[in-house]
JSON list of C-alpha atoms in Angstrom, two decimals:
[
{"chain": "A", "resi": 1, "resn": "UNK", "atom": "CA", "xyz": [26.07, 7.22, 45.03]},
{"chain": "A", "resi": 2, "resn": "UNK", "atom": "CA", "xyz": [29.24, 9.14, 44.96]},
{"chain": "A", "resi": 3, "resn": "UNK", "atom": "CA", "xyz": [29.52, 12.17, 42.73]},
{"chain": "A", "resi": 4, "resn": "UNK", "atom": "CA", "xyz": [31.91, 11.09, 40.19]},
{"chain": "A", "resi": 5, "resn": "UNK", "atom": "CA", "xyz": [30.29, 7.67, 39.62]},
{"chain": "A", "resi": 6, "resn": "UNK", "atom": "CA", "xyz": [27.01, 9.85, 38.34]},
{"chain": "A", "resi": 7, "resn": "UNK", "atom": "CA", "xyz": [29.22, 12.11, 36.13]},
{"chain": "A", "resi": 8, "resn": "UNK", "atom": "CA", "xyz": [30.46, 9.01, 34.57]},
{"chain": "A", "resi": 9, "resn": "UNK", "atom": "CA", "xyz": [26.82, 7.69, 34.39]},
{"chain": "A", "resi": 10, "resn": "UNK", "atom": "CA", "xyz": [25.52, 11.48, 32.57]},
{"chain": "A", "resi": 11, "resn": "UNK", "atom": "CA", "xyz": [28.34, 11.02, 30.26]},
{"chain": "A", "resi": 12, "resn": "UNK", "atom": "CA", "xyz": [27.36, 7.56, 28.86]},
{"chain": "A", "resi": 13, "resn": "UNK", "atom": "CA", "xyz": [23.96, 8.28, 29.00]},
{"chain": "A", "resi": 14, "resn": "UNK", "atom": "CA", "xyz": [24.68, 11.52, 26.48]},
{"chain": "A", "resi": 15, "resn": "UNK", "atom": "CA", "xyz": [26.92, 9.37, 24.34]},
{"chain": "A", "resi": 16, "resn": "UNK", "atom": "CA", "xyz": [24.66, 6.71, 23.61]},
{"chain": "A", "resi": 17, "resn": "UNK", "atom": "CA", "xyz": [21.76, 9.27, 23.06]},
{"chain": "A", "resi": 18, "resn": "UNK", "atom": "CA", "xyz": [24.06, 10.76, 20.44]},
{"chain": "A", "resi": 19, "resn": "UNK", "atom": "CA", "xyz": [24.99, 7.33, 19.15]},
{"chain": "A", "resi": 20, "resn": "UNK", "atom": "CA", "xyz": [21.22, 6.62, 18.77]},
{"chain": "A", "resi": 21, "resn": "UNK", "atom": "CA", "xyz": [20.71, 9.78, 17.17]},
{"chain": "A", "resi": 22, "resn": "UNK", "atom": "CA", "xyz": [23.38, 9.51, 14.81]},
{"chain": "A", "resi": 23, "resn": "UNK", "atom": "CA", "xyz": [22.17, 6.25, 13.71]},
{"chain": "A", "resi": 24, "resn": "UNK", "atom": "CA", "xyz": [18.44, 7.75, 13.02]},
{"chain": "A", "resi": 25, "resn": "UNK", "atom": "CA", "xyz": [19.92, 10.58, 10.96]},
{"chain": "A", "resi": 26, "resn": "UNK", "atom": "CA", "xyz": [22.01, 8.00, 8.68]},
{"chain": "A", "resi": 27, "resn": "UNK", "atom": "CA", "xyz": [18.96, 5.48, 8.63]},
{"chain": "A", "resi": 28, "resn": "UNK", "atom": "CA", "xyz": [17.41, 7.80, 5.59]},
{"chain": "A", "resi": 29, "resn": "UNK", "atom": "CA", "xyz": [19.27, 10.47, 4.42]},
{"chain": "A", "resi": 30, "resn": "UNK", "atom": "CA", "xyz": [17.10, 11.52, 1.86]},
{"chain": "A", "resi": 31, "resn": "UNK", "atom": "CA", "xyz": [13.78, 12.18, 4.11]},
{"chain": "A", "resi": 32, "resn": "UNK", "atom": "CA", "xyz": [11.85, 11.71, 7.23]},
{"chain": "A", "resi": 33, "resn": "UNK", "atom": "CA", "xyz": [10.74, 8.23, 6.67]},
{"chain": "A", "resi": 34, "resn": "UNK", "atom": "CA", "xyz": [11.22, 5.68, 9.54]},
{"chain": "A", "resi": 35, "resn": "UNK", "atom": "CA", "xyz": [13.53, 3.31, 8.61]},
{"chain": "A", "resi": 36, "resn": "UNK", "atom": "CA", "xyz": [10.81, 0.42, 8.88]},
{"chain": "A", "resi": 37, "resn": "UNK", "atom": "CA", "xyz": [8.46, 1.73, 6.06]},
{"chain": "A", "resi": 38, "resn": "UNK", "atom": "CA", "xyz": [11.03, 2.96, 3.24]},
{"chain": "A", "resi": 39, "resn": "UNK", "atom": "CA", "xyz": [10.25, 0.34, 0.91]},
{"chain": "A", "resi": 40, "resn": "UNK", "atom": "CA", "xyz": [12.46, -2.78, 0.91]},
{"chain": "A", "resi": 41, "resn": "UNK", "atom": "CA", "xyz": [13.06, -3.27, -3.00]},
{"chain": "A", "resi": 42, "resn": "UNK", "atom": "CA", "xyz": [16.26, -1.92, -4.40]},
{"chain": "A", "resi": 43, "resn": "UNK", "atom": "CA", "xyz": [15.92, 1.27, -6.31]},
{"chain": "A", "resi": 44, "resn": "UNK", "atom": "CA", "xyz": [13.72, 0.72, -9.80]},
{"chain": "A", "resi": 45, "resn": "UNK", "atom": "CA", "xyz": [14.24, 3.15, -12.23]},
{"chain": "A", "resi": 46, "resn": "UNK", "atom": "CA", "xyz": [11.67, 1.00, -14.37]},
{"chain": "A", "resi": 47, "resn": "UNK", "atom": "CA", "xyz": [9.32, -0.94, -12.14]},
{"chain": "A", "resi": 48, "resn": "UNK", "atom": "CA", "xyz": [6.56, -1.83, -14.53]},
{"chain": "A", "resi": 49, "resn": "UNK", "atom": "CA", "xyz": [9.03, -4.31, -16.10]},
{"chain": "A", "resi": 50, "resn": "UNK", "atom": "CA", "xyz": [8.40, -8.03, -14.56]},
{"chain": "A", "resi": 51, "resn": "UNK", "atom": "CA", "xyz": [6.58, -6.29, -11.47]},
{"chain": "A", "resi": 52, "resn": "UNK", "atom": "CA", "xyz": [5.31, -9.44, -10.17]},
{"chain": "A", "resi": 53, "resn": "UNK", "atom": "CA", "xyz": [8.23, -11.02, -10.27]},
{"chain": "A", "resi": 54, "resn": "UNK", "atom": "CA", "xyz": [9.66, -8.28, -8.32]},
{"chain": "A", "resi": 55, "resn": "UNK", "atom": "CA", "xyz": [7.07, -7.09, -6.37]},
{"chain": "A", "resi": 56, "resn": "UNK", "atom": "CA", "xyz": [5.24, -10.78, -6.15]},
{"chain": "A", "resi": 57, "resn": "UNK", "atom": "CA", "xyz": [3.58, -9.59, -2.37]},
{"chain": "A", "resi": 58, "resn": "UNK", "atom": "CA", "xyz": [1.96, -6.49, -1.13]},
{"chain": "A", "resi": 59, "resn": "UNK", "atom": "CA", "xyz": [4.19, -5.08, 1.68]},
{"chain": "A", "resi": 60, "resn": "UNK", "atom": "CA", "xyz": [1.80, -3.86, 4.26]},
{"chain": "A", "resi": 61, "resn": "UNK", "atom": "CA", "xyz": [-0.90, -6.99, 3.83]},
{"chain": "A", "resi": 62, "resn": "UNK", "atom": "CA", "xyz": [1.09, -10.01, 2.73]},
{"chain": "A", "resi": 63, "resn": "UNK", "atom": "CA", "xyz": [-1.64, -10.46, -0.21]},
{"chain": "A", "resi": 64, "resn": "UNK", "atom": "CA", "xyz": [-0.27, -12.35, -3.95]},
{"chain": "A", "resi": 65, "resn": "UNK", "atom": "CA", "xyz": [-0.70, -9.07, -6.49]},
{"chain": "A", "resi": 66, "resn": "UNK", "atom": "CA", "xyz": [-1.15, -11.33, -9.48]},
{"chain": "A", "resi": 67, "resn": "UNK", "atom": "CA", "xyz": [-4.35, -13.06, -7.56]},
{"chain": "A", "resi": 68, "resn": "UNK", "atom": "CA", "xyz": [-5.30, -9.42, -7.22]},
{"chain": "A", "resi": 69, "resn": "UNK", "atom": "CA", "xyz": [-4.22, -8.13, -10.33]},
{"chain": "A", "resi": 70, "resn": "UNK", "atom": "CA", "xyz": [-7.73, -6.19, -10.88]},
{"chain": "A", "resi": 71, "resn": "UNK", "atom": "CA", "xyz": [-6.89, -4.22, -7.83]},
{"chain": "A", "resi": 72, "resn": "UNK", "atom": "CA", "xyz": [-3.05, -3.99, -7.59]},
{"chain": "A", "resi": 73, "resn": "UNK", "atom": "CA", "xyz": [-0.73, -0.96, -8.15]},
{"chain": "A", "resi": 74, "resn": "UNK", "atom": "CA", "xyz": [2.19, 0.04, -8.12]},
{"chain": "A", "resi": 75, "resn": "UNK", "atom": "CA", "xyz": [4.39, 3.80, -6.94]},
{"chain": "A", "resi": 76, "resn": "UNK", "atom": "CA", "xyz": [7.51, 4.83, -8.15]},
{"chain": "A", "resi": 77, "resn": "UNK", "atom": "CA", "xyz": [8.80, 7.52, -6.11]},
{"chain": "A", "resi": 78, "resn": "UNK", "atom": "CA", "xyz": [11.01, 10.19, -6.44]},
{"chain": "A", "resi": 79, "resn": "UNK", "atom": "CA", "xyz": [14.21, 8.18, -5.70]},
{"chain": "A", "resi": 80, "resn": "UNK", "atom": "CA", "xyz": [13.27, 5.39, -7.67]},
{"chain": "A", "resi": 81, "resn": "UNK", "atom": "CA", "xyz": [11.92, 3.34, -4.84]},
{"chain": "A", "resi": 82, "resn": "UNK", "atom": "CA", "xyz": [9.24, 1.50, -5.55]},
{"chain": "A", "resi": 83, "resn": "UNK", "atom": "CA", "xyz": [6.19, 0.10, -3.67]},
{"chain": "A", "resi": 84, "resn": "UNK", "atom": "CA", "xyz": [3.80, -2.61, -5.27]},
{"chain": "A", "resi": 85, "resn": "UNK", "atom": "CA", "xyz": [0.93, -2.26, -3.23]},
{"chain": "A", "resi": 86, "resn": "UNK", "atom": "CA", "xyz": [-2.39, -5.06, -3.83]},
{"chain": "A", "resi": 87, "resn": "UNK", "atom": "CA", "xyz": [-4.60, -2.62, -3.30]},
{"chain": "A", "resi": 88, "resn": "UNK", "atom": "CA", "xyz": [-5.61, 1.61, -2.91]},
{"chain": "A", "resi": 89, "resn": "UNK", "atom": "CA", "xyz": [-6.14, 1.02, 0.80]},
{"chain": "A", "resi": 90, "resn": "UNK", "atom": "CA", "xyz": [-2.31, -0.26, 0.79]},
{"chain": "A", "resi": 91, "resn": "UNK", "atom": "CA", "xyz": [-1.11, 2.75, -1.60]},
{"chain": "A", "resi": 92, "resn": "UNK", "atom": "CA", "xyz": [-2.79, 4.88, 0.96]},
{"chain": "A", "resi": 93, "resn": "UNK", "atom": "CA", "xyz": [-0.66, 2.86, 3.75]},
{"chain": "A", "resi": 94, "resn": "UNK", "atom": "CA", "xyz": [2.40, 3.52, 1.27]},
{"chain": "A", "resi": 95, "resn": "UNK", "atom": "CA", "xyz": [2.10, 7.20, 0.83]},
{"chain": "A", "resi": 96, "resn": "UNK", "atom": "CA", "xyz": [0.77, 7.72, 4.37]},
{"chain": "A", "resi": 97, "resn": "UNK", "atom": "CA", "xyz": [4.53, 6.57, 5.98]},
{"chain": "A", "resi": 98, "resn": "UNK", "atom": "CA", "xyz": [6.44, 7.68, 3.35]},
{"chain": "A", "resi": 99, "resn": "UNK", "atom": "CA", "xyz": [4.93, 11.70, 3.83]},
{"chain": "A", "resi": 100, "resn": "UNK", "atom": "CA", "xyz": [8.40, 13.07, 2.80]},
{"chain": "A", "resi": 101, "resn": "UNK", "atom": "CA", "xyz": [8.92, 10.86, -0.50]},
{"chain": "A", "resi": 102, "resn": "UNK", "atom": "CA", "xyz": [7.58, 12.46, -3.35]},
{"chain": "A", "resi": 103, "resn": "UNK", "atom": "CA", "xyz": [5.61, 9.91, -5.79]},
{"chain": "A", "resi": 104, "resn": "UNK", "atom": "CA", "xyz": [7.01, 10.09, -9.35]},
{"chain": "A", "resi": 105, "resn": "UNK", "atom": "CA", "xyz": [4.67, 7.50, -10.77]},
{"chain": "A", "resi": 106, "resn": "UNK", "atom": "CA", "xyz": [1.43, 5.81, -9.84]},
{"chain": "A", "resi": 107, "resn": "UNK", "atom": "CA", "xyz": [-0.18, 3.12, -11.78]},
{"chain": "A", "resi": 108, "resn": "UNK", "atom": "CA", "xyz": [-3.52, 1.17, -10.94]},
{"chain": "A", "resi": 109, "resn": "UNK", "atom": "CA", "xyz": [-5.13, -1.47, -13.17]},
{"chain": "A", "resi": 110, "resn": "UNK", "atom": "CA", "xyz": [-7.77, -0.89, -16.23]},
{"chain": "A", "resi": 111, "resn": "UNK", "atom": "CA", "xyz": [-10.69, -3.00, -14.79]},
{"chain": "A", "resi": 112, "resn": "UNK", "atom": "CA", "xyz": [-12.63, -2.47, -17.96]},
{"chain": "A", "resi": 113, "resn": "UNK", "atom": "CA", "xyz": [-9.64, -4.54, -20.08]},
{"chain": "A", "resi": 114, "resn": "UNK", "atom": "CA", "xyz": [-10.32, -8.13, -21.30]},
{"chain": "A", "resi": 115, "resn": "UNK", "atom": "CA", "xyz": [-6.97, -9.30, -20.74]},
{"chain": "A", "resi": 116, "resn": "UNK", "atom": "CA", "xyz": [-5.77, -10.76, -17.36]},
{"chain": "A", "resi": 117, "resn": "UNK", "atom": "CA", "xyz": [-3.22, -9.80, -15.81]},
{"chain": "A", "resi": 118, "resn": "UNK", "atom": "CA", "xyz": [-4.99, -6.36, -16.25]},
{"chain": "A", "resi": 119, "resn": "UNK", "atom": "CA", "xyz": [-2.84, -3.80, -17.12]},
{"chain": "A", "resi": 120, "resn": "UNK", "atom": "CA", "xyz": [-1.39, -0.92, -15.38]},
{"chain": "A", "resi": 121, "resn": "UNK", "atom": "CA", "xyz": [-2.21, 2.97, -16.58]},
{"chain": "A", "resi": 122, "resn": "UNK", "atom": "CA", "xyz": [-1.26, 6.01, -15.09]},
{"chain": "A", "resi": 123, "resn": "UNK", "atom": "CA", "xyz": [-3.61, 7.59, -12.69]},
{"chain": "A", "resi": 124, "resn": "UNK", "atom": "CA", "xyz": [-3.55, 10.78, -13.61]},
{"chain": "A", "resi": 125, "resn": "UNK", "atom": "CA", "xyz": [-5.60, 9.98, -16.41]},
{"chain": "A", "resi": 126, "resn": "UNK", "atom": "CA", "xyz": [-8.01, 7.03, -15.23]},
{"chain": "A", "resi": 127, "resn": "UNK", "atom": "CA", "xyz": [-11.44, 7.26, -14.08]},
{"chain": "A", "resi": 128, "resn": "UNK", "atom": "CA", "xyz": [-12.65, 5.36, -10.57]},
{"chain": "A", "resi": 129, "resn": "UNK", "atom": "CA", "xyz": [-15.94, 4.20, -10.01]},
{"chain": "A", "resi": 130, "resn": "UNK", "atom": "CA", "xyz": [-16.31, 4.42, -6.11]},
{"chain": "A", "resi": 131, "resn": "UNK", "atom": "CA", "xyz": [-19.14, 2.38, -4.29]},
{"chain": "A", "resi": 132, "resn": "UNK", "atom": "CA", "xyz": [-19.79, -0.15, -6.58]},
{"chain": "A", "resi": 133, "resn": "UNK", "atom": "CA", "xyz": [-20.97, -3.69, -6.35]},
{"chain": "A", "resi": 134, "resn": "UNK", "atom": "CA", "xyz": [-18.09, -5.21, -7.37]},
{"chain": "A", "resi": 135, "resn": "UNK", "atom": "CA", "xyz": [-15.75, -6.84, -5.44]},
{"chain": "A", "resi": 136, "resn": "UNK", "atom": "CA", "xyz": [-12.23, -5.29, -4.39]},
{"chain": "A", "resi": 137, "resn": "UNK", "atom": "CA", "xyz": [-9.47, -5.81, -2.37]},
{"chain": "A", "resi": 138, "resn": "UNK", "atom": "CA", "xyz": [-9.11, -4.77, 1.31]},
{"chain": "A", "resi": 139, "resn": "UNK", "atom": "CA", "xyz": [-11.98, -2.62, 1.04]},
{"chain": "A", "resi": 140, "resn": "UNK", "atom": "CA", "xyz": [-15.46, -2.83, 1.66]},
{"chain": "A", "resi": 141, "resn": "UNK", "atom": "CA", "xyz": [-16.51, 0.41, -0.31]},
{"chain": "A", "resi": 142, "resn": "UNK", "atom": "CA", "xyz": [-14.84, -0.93, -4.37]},
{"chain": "A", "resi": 143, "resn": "UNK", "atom": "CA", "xyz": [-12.96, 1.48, -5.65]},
{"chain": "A", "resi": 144, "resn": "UNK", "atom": "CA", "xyz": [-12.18, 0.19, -9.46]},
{"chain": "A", "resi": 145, "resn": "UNK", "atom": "CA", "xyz": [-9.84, 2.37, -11.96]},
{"chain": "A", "resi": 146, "resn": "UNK", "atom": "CA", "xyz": [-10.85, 2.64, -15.70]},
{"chain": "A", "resi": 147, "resn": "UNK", "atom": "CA", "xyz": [-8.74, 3.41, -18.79]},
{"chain": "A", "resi": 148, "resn": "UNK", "atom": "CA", "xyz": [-12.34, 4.78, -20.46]},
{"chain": "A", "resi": 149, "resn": "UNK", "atom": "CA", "xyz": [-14.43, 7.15, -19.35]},
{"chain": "A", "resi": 150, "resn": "UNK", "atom": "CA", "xyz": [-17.32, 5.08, -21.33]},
{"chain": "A", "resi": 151, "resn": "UNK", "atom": "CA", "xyz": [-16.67, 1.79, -20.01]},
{"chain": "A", "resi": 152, "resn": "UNK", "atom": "CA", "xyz": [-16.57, 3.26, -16.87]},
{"chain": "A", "resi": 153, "resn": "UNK", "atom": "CA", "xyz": [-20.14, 4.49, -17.39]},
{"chain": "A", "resi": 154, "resn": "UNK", "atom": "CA", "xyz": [-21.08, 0.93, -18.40]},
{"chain": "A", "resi": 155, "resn": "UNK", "atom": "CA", "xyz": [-20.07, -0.32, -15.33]},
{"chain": "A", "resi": 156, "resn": "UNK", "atom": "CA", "xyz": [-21.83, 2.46, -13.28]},
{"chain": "A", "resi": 157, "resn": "UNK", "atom": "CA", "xyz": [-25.03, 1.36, -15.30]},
{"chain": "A", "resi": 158, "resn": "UNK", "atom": "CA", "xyz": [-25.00, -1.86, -14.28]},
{"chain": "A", "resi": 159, "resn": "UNK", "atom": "CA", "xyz": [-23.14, -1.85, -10.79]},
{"chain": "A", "resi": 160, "resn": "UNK", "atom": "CA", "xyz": [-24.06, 1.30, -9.27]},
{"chain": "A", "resi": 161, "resn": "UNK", "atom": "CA", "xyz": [-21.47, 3.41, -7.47]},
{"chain": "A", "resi": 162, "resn": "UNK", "atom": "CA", "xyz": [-20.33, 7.45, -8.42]},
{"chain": "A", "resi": 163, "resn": "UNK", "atom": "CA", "xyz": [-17.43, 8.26, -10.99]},
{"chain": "A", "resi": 164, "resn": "UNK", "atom": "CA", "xyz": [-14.31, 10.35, -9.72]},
{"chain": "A", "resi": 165, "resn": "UNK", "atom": "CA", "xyz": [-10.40, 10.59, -10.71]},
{"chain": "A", "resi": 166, "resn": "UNK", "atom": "CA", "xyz": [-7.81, 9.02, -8.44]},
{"chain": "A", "resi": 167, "resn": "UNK", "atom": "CA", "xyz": [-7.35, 11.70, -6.02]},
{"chain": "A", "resi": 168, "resn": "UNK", "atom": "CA", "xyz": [-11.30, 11.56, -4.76]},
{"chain": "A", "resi": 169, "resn": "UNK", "atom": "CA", "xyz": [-10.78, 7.33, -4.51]},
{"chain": "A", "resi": 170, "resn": "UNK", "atom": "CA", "xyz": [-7.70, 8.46, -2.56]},
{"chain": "A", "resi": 171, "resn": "UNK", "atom": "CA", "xyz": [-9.49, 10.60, -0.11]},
{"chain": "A", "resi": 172, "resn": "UNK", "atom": "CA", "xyz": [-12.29, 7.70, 0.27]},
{"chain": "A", "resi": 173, "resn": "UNK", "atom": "CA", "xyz": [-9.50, 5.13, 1.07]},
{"chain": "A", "resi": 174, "resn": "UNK", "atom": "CA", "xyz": [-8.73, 7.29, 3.69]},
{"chain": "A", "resi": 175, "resn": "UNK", "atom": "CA", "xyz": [-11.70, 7.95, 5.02]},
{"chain": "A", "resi": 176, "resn": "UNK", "atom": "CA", "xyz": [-12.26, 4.71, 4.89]},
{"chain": "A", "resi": 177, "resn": "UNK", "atom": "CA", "xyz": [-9.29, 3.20, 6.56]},
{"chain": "A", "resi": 178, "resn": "UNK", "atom": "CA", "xyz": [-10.93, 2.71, 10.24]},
{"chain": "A", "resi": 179, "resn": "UNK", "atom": "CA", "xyz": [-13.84, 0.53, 9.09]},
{"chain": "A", "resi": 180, "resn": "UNK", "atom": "CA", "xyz": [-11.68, -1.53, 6.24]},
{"chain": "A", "resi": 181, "resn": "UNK", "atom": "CA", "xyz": [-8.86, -2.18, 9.50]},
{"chain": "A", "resi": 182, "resn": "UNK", "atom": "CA", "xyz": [-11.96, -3.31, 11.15]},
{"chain": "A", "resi": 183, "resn": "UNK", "atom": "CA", "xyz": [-13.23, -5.50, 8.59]},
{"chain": "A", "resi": 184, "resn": "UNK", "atom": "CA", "xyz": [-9.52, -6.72, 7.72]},
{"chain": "A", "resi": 185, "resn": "UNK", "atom": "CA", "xyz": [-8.70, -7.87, 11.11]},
{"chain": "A", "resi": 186, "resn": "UNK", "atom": "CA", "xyz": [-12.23, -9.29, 11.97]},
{"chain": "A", "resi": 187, "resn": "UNK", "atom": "CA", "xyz": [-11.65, -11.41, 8.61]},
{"chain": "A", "resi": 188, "resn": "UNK", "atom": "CA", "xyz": [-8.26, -12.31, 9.64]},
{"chain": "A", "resi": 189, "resn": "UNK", "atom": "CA", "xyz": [-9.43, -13.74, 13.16]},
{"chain": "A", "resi": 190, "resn": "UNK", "atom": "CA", "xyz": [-11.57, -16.16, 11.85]},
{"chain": "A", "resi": 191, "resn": "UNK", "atom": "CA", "xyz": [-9.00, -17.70, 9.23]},
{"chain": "A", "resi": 192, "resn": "UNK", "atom": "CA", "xyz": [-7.01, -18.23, 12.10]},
{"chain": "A", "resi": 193, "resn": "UNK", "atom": "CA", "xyz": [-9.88, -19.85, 14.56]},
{"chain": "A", "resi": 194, "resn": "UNK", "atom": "CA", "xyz": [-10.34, -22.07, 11.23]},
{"chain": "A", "resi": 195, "resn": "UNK", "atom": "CA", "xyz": [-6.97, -22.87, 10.52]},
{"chain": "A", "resi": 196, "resn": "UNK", "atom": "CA", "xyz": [-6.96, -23.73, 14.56]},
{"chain": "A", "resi": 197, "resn": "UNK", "atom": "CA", "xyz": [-10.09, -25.56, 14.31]},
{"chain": "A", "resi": 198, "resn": "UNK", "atom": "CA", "xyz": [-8.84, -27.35, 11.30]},
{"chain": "A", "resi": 199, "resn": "UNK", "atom": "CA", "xyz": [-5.81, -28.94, 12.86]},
{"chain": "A", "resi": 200, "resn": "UNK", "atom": "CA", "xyz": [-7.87, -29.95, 16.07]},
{"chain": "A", "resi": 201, "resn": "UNK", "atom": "CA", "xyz": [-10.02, -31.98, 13.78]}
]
């Protein structure tokens, strides 16, 4: 190959690796966050208004939040984006890719309320019973929120498990994470060898 037709090649080669990395630096301006994981909703400067009719699916697992309203949440972050998540394991998923976006706002739902949909509190002041025999959402290991310390204690009475604040259900979401990905895509495997079976028959 002649010398001038690999200049030419070096130069094109260096302006569309410039092209490419202009285009990553624009994709998000405001932090590191791969384009694919910023959240998809428009910015949300109230999110907790309608959220199921604006956050209807969890991002990451596809799952209806209102069938899962005992385990849903929802995080506002810094910028106003907003994730509505079915789940902790998801809001781990959530603030796992989005490392440089600063939560504002994190709710999860009182399980202890009598009213369905169950509604959304604040983290920073709920109290999570962790290993329960309840049932939860994309977890083996429950991980339930409470508004009340007390009902919380009722629970634990009945259902077993340890009490904690939303930073050590957090951590056990994470630790957790290999066996639930496990568990979710074992689960997922055979509704889809049903489904195939089903339309065989």
């Amino acid at each position: 190959m002649k010398r001038r037709d690999l200049l030419k090649i070096s130069v094109l080669s260096g302006l569309a690796a410039t092209s490419m990395q202009a285009t990553a630096n624009t994709a998000c301006t405001t932090d590191g966050t791969p384009n694919q994981f910023i959240p998809k909703k428009p910015a949300d400067a109230k999110p907790l208004e309608n959220e199921f009719e604006k956050y209807p699916k969890c991002p990451y697992c596809g799952m209806d939040r209102k069938e899962h309203h005992r385990a849903r949440m929802l995080v506002q972050y810094a910028d106003d984006l907003s994730d509505g998540v079915c789940s902790i394991h998801c809001l781990s998923l959530s603030l796992g890719v989005n490392i440089d976006r600063e939560p504002k706002n994190i709710w999860g739902p009182d399980y202890g309320a009598t009213i369905e949909p169950r509604p959304l509190v604040s983290v920073d002041g709920m109290v999570y019973l962790i290993g329960a025999d309840l049932k939860h959402a994309m977890t083996k290991r429950s991980k339930h929120s409470f508004a009340s310390l007390s009902t919380a204690k009722e629970f634990q009475a009945k259902h077993g498990g340890s009490l904690g604040n939303f930073n050590d259900a957090l951590r056990e979401s994470y630790l957790d994470m290999a066996s639930d990905v496990g568990m979710i895509r074992k689960n997922r495997e055979e509704r889809r060898k049903r489904a195939a079976e089903m339309k065989k028959s």
